[in-house]
Coordinates of C-alpha atoms and ligand atoms in Angstrom, one line a residue:
M52 CA -7.0 15.1 -23.3
Y53 CA -5.5 17.8 -25.5
P54 CA -7.8 20.4 -27.0
S55 CA -8.2 19.6 -30.6
F56 CA -6.5 22.8 -31.8
A57 CA -3.5 22.2 -29.6
R58 CA -3.3 18.6 -30.7
M59 CA -3.6 19.5 -34.4
A60 CA -1.1 22.3 -34.1
E61 CA 1.2 19.9 -32.3
Q62 CA 0.8 17.2 -35.0
H63 CA 1.2 19.7 -37.8
Q64 CA 4.2 21.4 -36.4
R65 CA 5.8 18.1 -35.5
C66 CA 5.6 17.0 -39.2
F67 CA 7.2 20.2 -40.2
F68 CA 9.8 20.1 -37.4
R69 CA 10.7 16.4 -38.1
H70 CA 11.8 17.4 -41.6
M71 CA 13.7 20.4 -40.4
S72 CA 15.5 18.7 -37.5
C73 CA 17.0 16.1 -39.9
T74 CA 19.2 18.8 -41.2
S75 CA 22.2 20.1 -39.3
N76 CA 21.9 23.3 -37.2
R77 CA 24.1 25.3 -39.6
R78 CA 22.0 25.0 -42.7
R79 CA 22.8 26.5 -46.0
A80 CA 19.9 27.4 -48.3
M81 CA 20.1 26.0 -51.8
R82 CA 21.2 28.4 -54.4
S83 CA 18.5 29.8 -56.6
S84 CA 18.2 32.2 -59.4
F85 CA 14.5 32.6 -59.9
P86 CA 13.4 34.9 -62.7
V87 CA 13.2 38.6 -61.9
L88 CA 9.8 40.2 -62.2
H89 CA 10.4 43.4 -64.1
L90 CA 7.3 45.3 -63.3
P91 CA 8.0 49.0 -62.9
L92 CA 5.1 51.4 -62.6
Q93 CA 3.8 52.4 -66.0
A94 CA 1.9 55.5 -67.1
I95 CA -1.1 53.3 -67.6
H96 CA -1.2 52.6 -63.9
Q97 CA -1.0 56.2 -62.9
H98 CA -4.7 57.0 -62.3
V99 CA -5.3 53.9 -60.1
Y100 CA -2.0 54.2 -58.4
E101 CA -2.6 57.8 -57.4
A102 CA -6.1 57.0 -56.1
N103 CA -4.7 54.2 -54.0
L104 CA -1.9 56.4 -52.8
R105 CA -4.4 59.1 -51.6
N106 CA -6.4 56.4 -49.7
S107 CA -3.2 54.9 -48.2
T108 CA -2.1 58.3 -46.9
A109 CA -5.5 58.7 -45.2
C110 CA -5.2 55.2 -43.7
H111 CA -1.6 55.9 -42.6
N112 CA -2.8 59.1 -40.8
K113 CA -5.5 57.0 -39.0
Y114 CA -2.9 54.4 -38.1
T115 CA -0.6 57.1 -36.6
E116 CA -3.4 58.8 -34.7
L117 CA -4.5 55.5 -33.2
R118 CA -0.9 54.5 -32.3
K119 CA -0.5 57.8 -30.5
K120 CA -3.7 57.1 -28.5
L121 CA -2.4 53.7 -27.5
T122 CA 0.9 55.0 -26.1
K123 CA -1.0 56.9 -23.5
G124 CA -2.4 53.6 -22.0
G125 CA -5.0 54.5 -19.4
G126 CA -4.2 58.2 -19.5
D127 CA -2.0 60.7 -17.6
N128 CA -3.6 60.3 -14.2
A129 CA -3.4 56.5 -14.3
I130 CA 0.2 56.7 -15.4
A131 CA 1.0 59.0 -12.5
R132 CA -0.7 56.7 -10.1
H133 CA 1.1 53.7 -11.5
T134 CA 4.6 55.2 -11.5
Q135 CA 4.5 57.7 -8.6
R136 CA 2.1 56.2 -6.1
N137 CA 2.5 52.5 -6.9
K138 CA 6.2 52.9 -7.9
K139 CA 5.9 50.5 -10.8
L140 CA 7.5 50.6 -14.2
L141 CA 5.4 51.2 -17.2
V142 CA 4.7 48.1 -19.4
R143 CA 7.0 49.2 -22.3
D144 CA 9.8 50.0 -19.9
R145 CA 9.4 46.5 -18.5
L146 CA 9.6 45.0 -21.9
S147 CA 12.8 46.9 -22.7
L148 CA 14.4 45.3 -19.6
L149 CA 13.1 41.9 -20.5
L150 CA 13.9 41.8 -24.2
D151 CA 17.2 42.0 -26.0
D152 CA 16.3 45.1 -27.9
E153 CA 13.3 47.2 -28.5
D154 CA 12.6 45.7 -31.8
F155 CA 9.9 43.2 -31.3
L156 CA 7.0 41.9 -33.2
E157 CA 4.0 43.4 -31.4
L158 CA 0.7 41.6 -32.0
S159 CA -2.6 43.3 -32.4
P160 CA -1.8 46.7 -30.8
F161 CA -5.2 48.0 -32.0
A162 CA -7.2 45.3 -30.2
G163 CA -9.7 46.8 -27.9
L164 CA -10.4 50.0 -29.9
G165 CA -14.0 50.8 -30.9
L166 CA -15.8 48.1 -28.9
P167 CA -19.4 48.3 -27.7
Y168 CA -18.1 48.7 -24.1
G169 CA -15.6 51.5 -25.1
D170 CA -12.0 51.9 -26.1
I171 CA -9.7 49.6 -24.2
P172 CA -6.2 50.6 -25.4
S173 CA -4.2 47.6 -26.6
A174 CA -7.0 45.5 -24.9
G175 CA -5.3 46.2 -21.6
C176 CA -2.2 44.1 -22.3
L177 CA 0.7 44.0 -24.7
T178 CA 1.5 40.8 -26.5
G179 CA 4.1 39.9 -29.1
V180 CA 7.2 38.0 -29.9
G181 CA 10.6 39.3 -28.9
K182 CA 14.1 37.9 -28.3
I183 CA 15.5 37.1 -24.9
N184 CA 19.1 36.1 -25.0
G185 CA 18.8 35.5 -28.7
L186 CA 15.7 33.2 -28.3
W187 CA 12.3 34.3 -29.7
C188 CA 9.7 34.2 -26.9
V189 CA 6.0 35.2 -26.7
F190 CA 5.3 37.8 -24.1
I191 CA 1.9 38.7 -22.4
A192 CA 2.2 41.8 -20.3
N193 CA -0.7 43.5 -18.5
D194 CA -0.9 47.3 -18.6
A195 CA -2.1 48.2 -15.1
T196 CA -2.7 51.9 -16.1
I197 CA -5.9 50.6 -17.8
K198 CA -8.4 49.9 -15.0
G199 CA -5.8 48.3 -12.8
G200 CA -4.8 45.7 -15.5
T201 CA -8.2 44.0 -15.1
A202 CA -9.3 41.6 -17.8
Y203 CA -12.0 42.7 -20.2
P204 CA -13.4 40.1 -22.6
I205 CA -11.0 41.4 -25.3
T206 CA -8.1 41.1 -22.9
V207 CA -8.8 37.4 -22.4
K208 CA -9.1 36.9 -26.2
K209 CA -5.8 38.6 -26.7
Q210 CA -4.1 36.5 -24.1
L211 CA -5.5 33.3 -25.5
R212 CA -4.4 34.3 -29.0
A213 CA -0.8 34.9 -27.7
Q214 CA -0.8 31.5 -26.1
E215 CA -2.0 30.0 -29.4
V216 CA 0.9 31.7 -31.2
A217 CA 3.3 30.1 -28.6
I218 CA 1.7 26.7 -29.2
Q219 CA 1.7 26.9 -33.0
N220 CA 5.2 28.1 -33.2
R221 CA 6.6 26.3 -30.2
L222 CA 7.8 29.4 -28.5
P223 CA 8.6 29.9 -24.8
C224 CA 6.1 32.2 -23.2
V225 CA 6.7 34.9 -20.5
Y226 CA 3.9 36.5 -18.6
L227 CA 4.3 39.9 -16.9
V228 CA 1.4 39.8 -14.5
D229 CA 0.0 43.1 -13.1
S230 CA -3.8 42.6 -13.0
G231 CA -6.8 43.1 -10.7
G232 CA -8.4 39.9 -12.2
A233 CA -11.7 40.1 -14.0
F234 CA -13.2 43.4 -15.0
L235 CA -16.3 42.8 -12.8
P236 CA -19.0 44.7 -14.7
L237 CA -18.5 42.4 -17.7
Q238 CA -18.1 39.2 -15.7
S239 CA -20.7 37.3 -17.7
E240 CA -18.6 37.7 -20.9
I241 CA -15.3 36.7 -19.2
F242 CA -16.1 33.8 -16.9
P243 CA -18.0 30.7 -18.0
D244 CA -17.5 29.9 -21.6
K245 CA -14.9 27.7 -23.3
N246 CA -12.7 30.4 -24.7
Q247 CA -13.0 32.7 -21.7
G248 CA -11.0 33.2 -18.5
G249 CA -10.4 29.6 -17.5
R250 CA -8.9 28.8 -20.9
T251 CA -5.8 30.7 -20.0
F252 CA -5.0 28.3 -17.2
Y253 CA -6.1 25.3 -19.2
N254 CA -3.7 26.4 -21.9
E255 CA -0.9 26.9 -19.4
A256 CA -1.2 23.2 -18.4
I257 CA -1.4 22.0 -22.0
M258 CA 1.6 24.1 -23.0
S259 CA 3.7 22.7 -20.2
A260 CA 2.7 19.2 -21.2
M261 CA 3.8 20.1 -24.8
K262 CA 7.2 21.2 -23.3
I263 CA 6.6 24.8 -24.1
P264 CA 8.3 26.6 -21.3
Q265 CA 6.5 29.3 -19.4
V266 CA 7.9 31.9 -17.0
S267 CA 6.0 34.4 -15.0
V268 CA 7.0 37.7 -13.4
V269 CA 4.7 39.0 -10.7
C270 CA 5.3 42.7 -11.0
G271 CA 2.0 44.1 -9.6
S272 CA -1.3 42.9 -8.4
C273 CA -2.2 39.4 -9.1
T274 CA -5.7 39.0 -7.8
A275 CA -8.2 36.2 -8.1
G276 CA -7.8 34.4 -11.5
G277 CA -4.6 36.4 -12.2
A278 CA -3.0 34.5 -9.3
Y279 CA -3.1 31.2 -11.1
I280 CA -0.9 32.5 -14.0
P281 CA 2.3 32.6 -11.9
T282 CA 1.3 29.6 -9.8
M283 CA 0.9 27.4 -12.9
A284 CA 4.0 28.7 -14.7
E285 CA 7.0 26.5 -14.7
E286 CA 9.1 29.2 -13.0
A287 CA 7.9 32.4 -11.3
V288 CA 9.7 35.5 -10.1
M289 CA 8.1 38.0 -7.7
V290 CA 9.1 41.6 -6.9
H291 CA 9.3 42.8 -3.3
R292 CA 6.7 45.4 -2.3
I293 CA 5.4 45.6 -5.9
G294 CA 4.0 42.1 -6.5
T295 CA 1.1 40.8 -4.5
M296 CA -0.8 37.5 -5.1
F297 CA -4.0 36.4 -3.5
L298 CA -7.4 35.1 -4.4
G299 CA -9.2 37.9 -2.4
G300 CA -7.4 41.1 -1.4
P301 CA -7.3 43.0 1.9
P302 CA -10.7 44.7 1.4
L303 CA -12.4 41.3 0.9
V304 CA -10.7 40.0 4.1
K305 CA -11.9 43.1 6.0
A306 CA -15.4 42.6 4.7
A307 CA -15.5 38.9 5.6
T308 CA -13.6 38.8 8.9
G309 CA -13.2 42.4 10.0
E310 CA -9.4 41.8 10.1
E311 CA -7.1 44.5 8.8
V312 CA -4.2 43.0 6.9
T313 CA -1.6 44.6 4.6
P314 CA -1.3 43.3 1.0
E315 CA 2.4 42.4 1.7
D316 CA 1.4 40.2 4.7
L317 CA -1.5 38.7 2.8
G318 CA 0.3 37.8 -0.3
G319 CA 3.6 39.6 -0.8
A320 CA 6.9 38.3 -2.4
R321 CA 8.4 37.2 0.9
L322 CA 5.3 35.1 1.8
H323 CA 5.2 33.4 -1.6
A324 CA 8.9 32.9 -1.9
E325 CA 9.5 31.7 1.7
V326 CA 6.2 30.2 2.9
S327 CA 3.8 29.2 0.2
G328 CA 6.3 28.3 -2.6
C329 CA 4.0 29.9 -5.2
V330 CA 7.0 31.6 -6.7
D331 CA 10.6 30.5 -7.1
H332 CA 12.6 33.7 -7.1
F333 CA 12.4 36.7 -4.8
A334 CA 13.6 40.0 -6.4
W335 CA 14.2 43.2 -4.5
E336 CA 13.2 45.4 -7.4
E337 CA 11.8 45.1 -10.9
K338 CA 15.2 45.3 -12.7
E339 CA 16.4 42.3 -10.7
A340 CA 13.3 40.4 -11.6
F341 CA 13.9 40.8 -15.3
E342 CA 17.5 39.8 -14.9
Y343 CA 16.3 36.6 -13.2
T344 CA 13.9 36.0 -16.0
R345 CA 16.5 36.5 -18.7
N346 CA 18.7 34.0 -16.9
I347 CA 15.8 31.5 -16.6
I348 CA 15.4 31.7 -20.4
S349 CA 19.0 30.8 -20.7
T350 CA 18.3 27.5 -18.9
L351 CA 15.8 26.3 -21.5
N352 CA 18.3 24.1 -23.3
F353 CA 17.8 25.4 -26.8
T354 CA 20.8 25.2 -29.1
L355 CA 20.7 28.3 -31.2
P356 CA 22.6 28.6 -34.5
E357 CA 26.1 29.9 -34.1
E358 CA 26.1 33.7 -34.0
E359 CA 27.5 35.3 -37.1
D360 CA 30.5 37.6 -36.7
D361 CA 30.3 41.0 -38.3
E362 CA 32.1 39.8 -41.4
E363 CA 29.7 36.9 -41.9
K364 CA 26.7 39.2 -41.3
T365 CA 27.9 41.7 -43.8
K366 CA 28.5 38.9 -46.3
R367 CA 25.0 37.5 -45.8
K368 CA 23.4 40.9 -46.1
K369 CA 25.3 41.5 -49.3
E370 CA 24.2 38.1 -50.7
E371 CA 20.6 38.7 -49.7
E372 CA 19.1 40.7 -52.5
K373 CA 16.7 43.6 -51.9
P374 CA 13.6 44.0 -54.1
L375 CA 14.3 46.0 -57.2
Y376 CA 11.6 48.5 -56.3
S377 CA 11.0 50.6 -53.3
S378 CA 8.6 49.2 -50.7
E379 CA 7.0 52.7 -50.6
E380 CA 5.4 51.9 -53.9
L381 CA 3.2 49.4 -52.1
L382 CA 1.2 52.3 -50.9
G383 CA 0.0 52.9 -54.4
L384 CA -0.6 49.2 -55.0
A385 CA -2.7 48.7 -51.9
P386 CA -6.2 48.8 -53.5
R387 CA -8.6 51.3 -52.1
S388 CA -11.4 49.0 -53.5
Y389 CA -11.4 45.8 -55.5
N390 CA -11.7 47.8 -58.7
H391 CA -8.5 49.5 -57.9
S392 CA -6.5 46.3 -57.7
L393 CA -3.4 46.2 -60.0
D394 CA -1.5 43.1 -61.1
V395 CA -0.6 41.3 -57.8
K396 CA 2.8 40.4 -59.3
M397 CA 3.6 44.1 -58.8
V398 CA 3.0 43.6 -55.1
I399 CA 5.1 40.3 -55.1
S400 CA 8.0 42.1 -56.9
R401 CA 8.1 44.6 -54.0
L402 CA 8.3 42.0 -51.3
T403 CA 10.6 39.2 -52.5
D404 CA 14.4 39.1 -52.5
G405 CA 15.7 40.5 -55.8
S406 CA 12.0 40.8 -57.0
R407 CA 12.5 37.2 -58.0
F408 CA 9.6 34.8 -58.5
Q409 CA 9.5 31.3 -59.8
E410 CA 5.9 31.2 -61.1
F411 CA 4.0 27.9 -61.0
K412 CA 1.3 27.3 -63.7
A413 CA 1.7 30.8 -65.1
C414 CA -0.7 30.1 -68.0
F415 CA -3.5 28.3 -66.0
G416 CA -6.1 29.8 -63.7
T417 CA -4.4 33.2 -63.9
T418 CA -6.7 34.9 -61.4
L419 CA -4.6 33.2 -58.7
I420 CA -0.9 33.6 -58.8
T421 CA 1.2 30.9 -57.3
G422 CA 5.0 30.4 -57.2
F423 CA 8.2 30.3 -55.1
A424 CA 10.3 33.2 -53.9
K425 CA 12.6 34.1 -51.1
I426 CA 12.0 36.7 -48.4
H427 CA 15.1 37.6 -46.4
G428 CA 16.6 34.4 -47.5
H429 CA 13.6 32.1 -46.5
L430 CA 12.1 30.1 -49.3
V431 CA 8.3 30.5 -49.4
G432 CA 5.4 29.4 -51.6
I433 CA 3.2 32.4 -52.5
V434 CA -0.5 32.2 -53.2
A435 CA -2.0 35.5 -54.3
N436 CA -5.4 36.6 -55.5
N437 CA -5.4 38.3 -58.9
G438 CA -9.2 38.3 -59.6
Q439 CA -12.1 35.9 -58.8
L440 CA -11.1 32.5 -57.3
S441 CA -12.4 30.6 -60.3
Y442 CA -12.7 26.9 -60.9
K443 CA -9.3 26.7 -62.6
S444 CA -7.6 29.0 -60.1
A445 CA -8.9 27.0 -57.1
L446 CA -7.6 23.8 -58.7
K447 CA -4.3 25.4 -59.2
G448 CA -4.3 26.7 -55.6
S449 CA -4.9 23.2 -54.2
H450 CA -2.1 21.8 -56.4
F451 CA 0.4 24.4 -55.3
V452 CA -0.5 24.2 -51.6
Q453 CA 0.0 20.5 -51.7
L454 CA 3.2 20.9 -53.5
C455 CA 4.5 23.2 -50.8
D456 CA 3.3 20.8 -48.2
Q457 CA 5.3 18.0 -49.9
R458 CA 8.4 20.1 -49.9
D459 CA 8.0 21.6 -46.5
V460 CA 7.9 25.1 -47.8
P461 CA 6.0 27.7 -45.7
L462 CA 3.1 29.3 -47.4
L463 CA 2.4 33.0 -47.8
F464 CA -1.1 34.0 -48.8
L465 CA -1.7 37.5 -50.2
Q466 CA -5.4 37.9 -49.9
N467 CA -7.5 40.2 -52.0
T468 CA -10.8 38.4 -52.6
A469 CA -13.7 39.4 -54.8
P470 CA -16.4 41.6 -53.2
S471 CA -19.2 39.0 -53.6
A472 CA -19.9 35.5 -54.9
A473 CA -20.8 35.0 -58.5
L474 CA -24.6 35.0 -59.1
T475 CA -26.4 32.0 -60.6
L476 CA -28.4 33.4 -63.5
S477 CA -28.6 30.5 -66.0
S478 CA -28.1 26.8 -66.1
T479 CA -24.7 27.1 -67.7
Q480 CA -23.7 29.6 -64.9
A481 CA -25.2 27.2 -62.3
E482 CA -22.9 24.4 -63.6
M483 CA -19.9 26.7 -63.6
N484 CA -20.7 27.8 -60.1
S485 CA -21.1 24.2 -58.9
N486 CA -17.7 23.2 -60.3
C487 CA -16.2 26.3 -58.7
L488 CA -17.8 25.4 -55.4
K489 CA -16.2 21.9 -55.6
A490 CA -12.8 23.3 -56.5
Q491 CA -12.9 25.9 -53.8
G492 CA -13.9 23.2 -51.3
S493 CA -10.9 21.1 -52.3
M494 CA -8.7 24.1 -51.9
M495 CA -10.0 24.7 -48.4
S496 CA -9.2 21.1 -47.6
A497 CA -5.7 21.4 -49.0
V498 CA -5.1 24.6 -47.0
A499 CA -6.6 23.3 -43.8
C500 CA -4.6 20.1 -43.9
A501 CA -1.2 21.5 -45.1
S502 CA 1.2 20.9 -42.2
V503 CA 3.6 23.7 -43.2
P504 CA 3.5 27.1 -41.5
K505 CA 1.2 29.6 -43.1
I506 CA 1.2 33.4 -43.0
T507 CA -1.6 35.4 -44.4
V508 CA -1.6 39.1 -45.3
V509 CA -4.9 40.7 -46.3
I510 CA -3.7 43.3 -48.9
G511 CA -7.2 44.2 -50.1
G512 CA -10.5 42.5 -49.7
C513 CA -11.3 39.7 -47.2
H514 CA -14.8 38.6 -48.3
G515 CA -16.9 35.5 -48.3
A516 CA -15.8 31.9 -48.8
D517 CA -12.9 32.8 -51.1
S518 CA -11.2 34.2 -48.0
Y519 CA -11.4 30.8 -46.3
A520 CA -9.6 29.2 -49.2
M521 CA -7.0 32.0 -48.9
C522 CA -6.2 30.9 -45.3
G523 CA -8.4 33.3 -43.4
R524 CA -8.4 33.4 -39.6
S525 CA -10.6 30.3 -39.2
F526 CA -8.0 28.3 -41.2
D527 CA -5.4 28.8 -38.5
P528 CA -2.5 30.6 -40.2
N529 CA 0.5 31.0 -37.9
F530 CA 0.2 34.8 -38.4
L531 CA -2.4 36.9 -40.1
F532 CA -1.9 40.6 -40.7
V533 CA -4.1 43.2 -42.5
W534 CA -3.0 46.3 -44.4
P535 CA -4.8 49.5 -43.3
N536 CA -6.7 49.7 -46.6
A537 CA -8.1 46.2 -46.2
R538 CA -11.8 45.6 -46.1
V539 CA -13.1 42.6 -44.0
S540 CA -16.7 41.6 -44.4
L541 CA -18.9 38.9 -45.8
A542 CA -19.5 40.9 -48.9
A543 CA -18.1 44.3 -49.8
A544 CA -20.3 47.3 -49.0
G545 CA -22.2 48.1 -52.2
H546 CA -22.6 44.4 -53.0
V547 CA -25.2 43.4 -50.4
G548 CA -28.2 43.8 -52.7
A549 CA -27.7 40.3 -54.0
L550 CA -27.7 38.9 -50.5
L551 CA -30.9 40.6 -49.4
H552 CA -34.1 38.6 -49.0
C553 CA -36.7 41.3 -48.6
H554 CA -40.2 40.0 -48.7
S555 CA -41.7 43.5 -49.1
D556 CA -43.1 44.4 -52.5
Q557 CA -42.3 48.0 -51.8
E558 CA -39.3 49.0 -53.8
E559 CA -38.6 51.9 -51.5
E560 CA -38.5 49.7 -48.4
R561 CA -36.1 47.3 -50.1
R562 CA -33.9 50.2 -51.1
N563 CA -33.8 51.6 -47.6
M564 CA -32.9 48.2 -46.2
E565 CA -30.2 47.8 -48.7
N566 CA -28.8 51.3 -48.0
H567 CA -28.8 50.6 -44.3
L568 CA -27.0 47.3 -44.8
N569 CA -24.5 48.9 -47.1
R570 CA -23.7 51.5 -44.5
T571 CA -23.3 48.9 -41.8
F572 CA -21.0 46.8 -44.0
E573 CA -19.0 49.9 -44.8
E574 CA -18.5 50.8 -41.1
E575 CA -17.8 47.3 -40.0
S576 CA -15.3 46.3 -42.8
S577 CA -12.4 48.7 -42.0
A578 CA -9.1 47.1 -41.0
F579 CA -9.2 48.9 -37.7
F580 CA -12.7 47.6 -36.9
S581 CA -11.3 44.1 -37.6
S582 CA -8.2 44.5 -35.6
G583 CA -10.1 46.1 -32.7
R584 CA -11.9 42.8 -32.4
L585 CA -8.8 40.6 -32.8
W586 CA -9.8 39.0 -36.1
D587 CA -6.1 39.3 -37.0
D588 CA -2.6 39.7 -35.5
G589 CA -2.4 43.4 -36.3
V590 CA -2.6 46.1 -38.9
I591 CA 0.8 46.5 -40.6
L592 CA 1.8 49.2 -43.0
P593 CA 2.4 47.9 -46.6
Q594 CA 6.0 49.3 -46.6
D595 CA 6.8 47.3 -43.4
T596 CA 5.4 44.0 -44.8
R597 CA 8.7 42.5 -45.9
R598 CA 10.3 43.2 -42.5
V599 CA 7.4 41.7 -40.6
L600 CA 7.4 38.6 -42.9
G601 CA 11.1 38.2 -42.3
D602 CA 10.5 38.3 -38.5
C603 CA 7.7 35.8 -38.8
L604 CA 9.7 33.4 -40.9
N605 CA 12.6 33.6 -38.4
I606 CA 10.3 33.0 -35.5
I607 CA 8.7 30.0 -37.2
Q608 CA 12.1 28.6 -38.0
Q609 CA 13.2 28.7 -34.4
Q610 CA 11.5 25.4 -33.6
Q611 CA 14.3 23.5 -35.3
Y612 CA 16.7 24.5 -32.6
Q613 CA 14.6 23.2 -29.7
L614 CA 16.4 20.1 -28.4
S615 CA 13.5 17.9 -27.5
T616 CA 10.1 17.8 -29.0
E617 CA 9.4 14.2 -28.0
K618 CA 5.8 13.1 -27.3
P619 CA 3.7 15.1 -24.9
R620 CA 3.8 14.2 -21.3
S621 CA 2.2 15.6 -18.1
P622 CA 2.5 19.2 -17.2
L623 CA 5.0 20.4 -14.6
L624 CA 3.2 20.6 -11.3
R625 CA 4.1 23.0 -8.5
I626 CA 4.2 21.2 -5.2
Ligands
LIG1000 N1 -13.3 45.4 -11.9 C1 -13.6 46.6 -12.5 N2 -12.8 47.7 -12.2 C2 -11.8 47.6 -11.4 C3 -11.4 46.4 -10.8 C4 -12.2 45.2 -11.1 N3 -12.0 44.0 -10.6 N4 -10.4 46.6 -10.0 C5 -10.0 47.8 -10.2 N5 -10.9 48.5 -11.0 C6 -10.8 49.9 -11.4 C7 -11.0 50.9 -10.3 O1 -12.4 51.1 -10.0 C8 -10.3 52.1 -10.8 O2 -11.2 52.7 -11.8 P1 -11.1 54.3 -12.0 O3 -9.7 54.6 -12.6 O4 -12.2 54.5 -13.1 O5 -11.3 54.9 -10.7 C9 -9.2 51.5 -11.6 O6 -9.5 50.2 -11.9 C10 -7.9 51.5 -10.9 O7 -8.1 50.9 -9.6 P2 -7.4 51.6 -8.3 O8 -7.9 50.7 -7.1 O9 -7.7 53.0 -8.2 O10 -5.9 51.4 -8.6 P3 -4.7 50.8 -7.7 O11 -3.5 50.8 -8.5 O12 -4.7 51.4 -6.4 O13 -5.2 49.3 -7.4 C11 -5.9 47.0 -7.9 C12 -5.4 48.4 -8.5 C13 -6.2 46.1 -9.1 C14 -4.8 46.4 -7.1 C15 -7.1 47.3 -7.0 O14 -8.0 48.1 -7.7 C16 -7.9 46.0 -6.6 O15 -7.4 45.4 -5.7 N6 -9.0 45.8 -7.3 C17 -9.9 44.7 -6.9 C18 -9.4 43.4 -7.5 C19 -10.3 42.3 -7.2 O16 -10.8 42.0 -6.1 N7 -10.6 41.5 -8.3 C20 -11.5 40.4 -8.2 C21 -11.7 40.0 -9.6 S1 -12.6 38.4 -9.6

């Protein structure tokens, strides 16, 4: 049986793919001349804009500081041990040998920071989507400078999310394995549950049955659970004197039998390529292993669109309109709080080609903005919060989402939800709230069941049930990113009073409790707190959003070039 999410992703993506595959490889987008949003900054915005800008600068500094911390991996000593004693390449150097260029979409780089069990830089493994011989592939690469590449709970979560990205977008997946297996002190949080260690292997089988190719490179230790990753991959490459693969290493053998054995004899590349057959390609050095891997990707039988020559590329770039306004202005539009939100159409006009936007239902439910636009030439349906998700705006949201689903247009949600739900203070209010509840429920259903790809960017608040209707993480968007100013919590800090059920008659006790909760909400709602726990696919800078969206839309589109997506069959079995 398929896991339900995999089956649903498969069905959904199949619908989308069926439509896309009917068209020829060399598609030409329909011409459009959507109206231009003329929304320059006005003097009236200056006060809010400047406050936002100051906040964005502080967020940007934090972003840069954390990124710097991440590049050090497990620290100088661990790097020296890895490169000098173990003679291995660093994970980013490996990626530069594997991928076409260094420009790849890294997923959740801040995952693992600020966890109860410490800071685990990049959660101990790099994941993302990059091109290999022109084909977008997911990669999952252990960083062995962080505790020998062992898997913490967050590492497992990050690996599973990367596999999910591969499943949802039907992308080949390459694993660079260099891991000492489970991080033993936290074994109870890694081993037994459904979405823990074993799920990686379960997914590998399911992905193979779905015809999602997987290739593994053993470029370090592959101990215990780690050993199943290459063994279950469809093709595996192993590096001589660098890669080892066994269920229990030499120390374990010594303890059990007293026998001294070298890692190479117990589970080196020669043994697995010549005797066990656990790997298919023997490489003398890492560089050669990555060449093999790139060649393996070339055998996947994808037919990519014809490459543009320089003249065509220049022509296309010329035709593709840039937004009228600088993307840097997004820094002043990124709200430092809900009260600092400016008209979301100003954000849209700084993201879309030519700042063009074909608005849908402009006069109805105006606290939600819906309409069509192009981003780097890709047609998208945009759903953007512009105030409370009211009864009318939720109805409009459902209508528009279903419209995009009918037309196979990918959806982009720009999320900035209200800090807390509306209170029920009178019978009229109660009726309004009930209607709103009904409409929001319908919008959630429309979003959940839309078979088109969805991308969500949290540009401000991600609070309460409104965030579900705006395709939050639990509604399975293909990609979800947050801006550094984003606040992610059930209700915004400062709004928890209404949620509090304090049975004490003491006003002071109630106030203390409320203050304490507000502080907790404040601490726990930062974008970096969220990303550290992998509630998103990464913090992206506002000014990079258009580029990231362009990459995501290209990645999503690749499935139309896959030759065969016929019904699932059994996974490939290594004999
Ligand atoms: N759990 C927790 N910590 C582990 C670990 C594990 N499974 N394996 C290694 N570490 C830690 C080490 O204690 C060391 O920590 P330190 O830097 O604080 O001293 C760090 O990871 C690096 O390990 P080290 O052995 O010094 O580096 P190495 O490059 O020589 O070897 C391994 C790395 C992974 C090959 C080796 O540590 C090893 O074989 N570990 C045991 C693997 C194992 O049996 N796993 C079973 C999991 S079910």
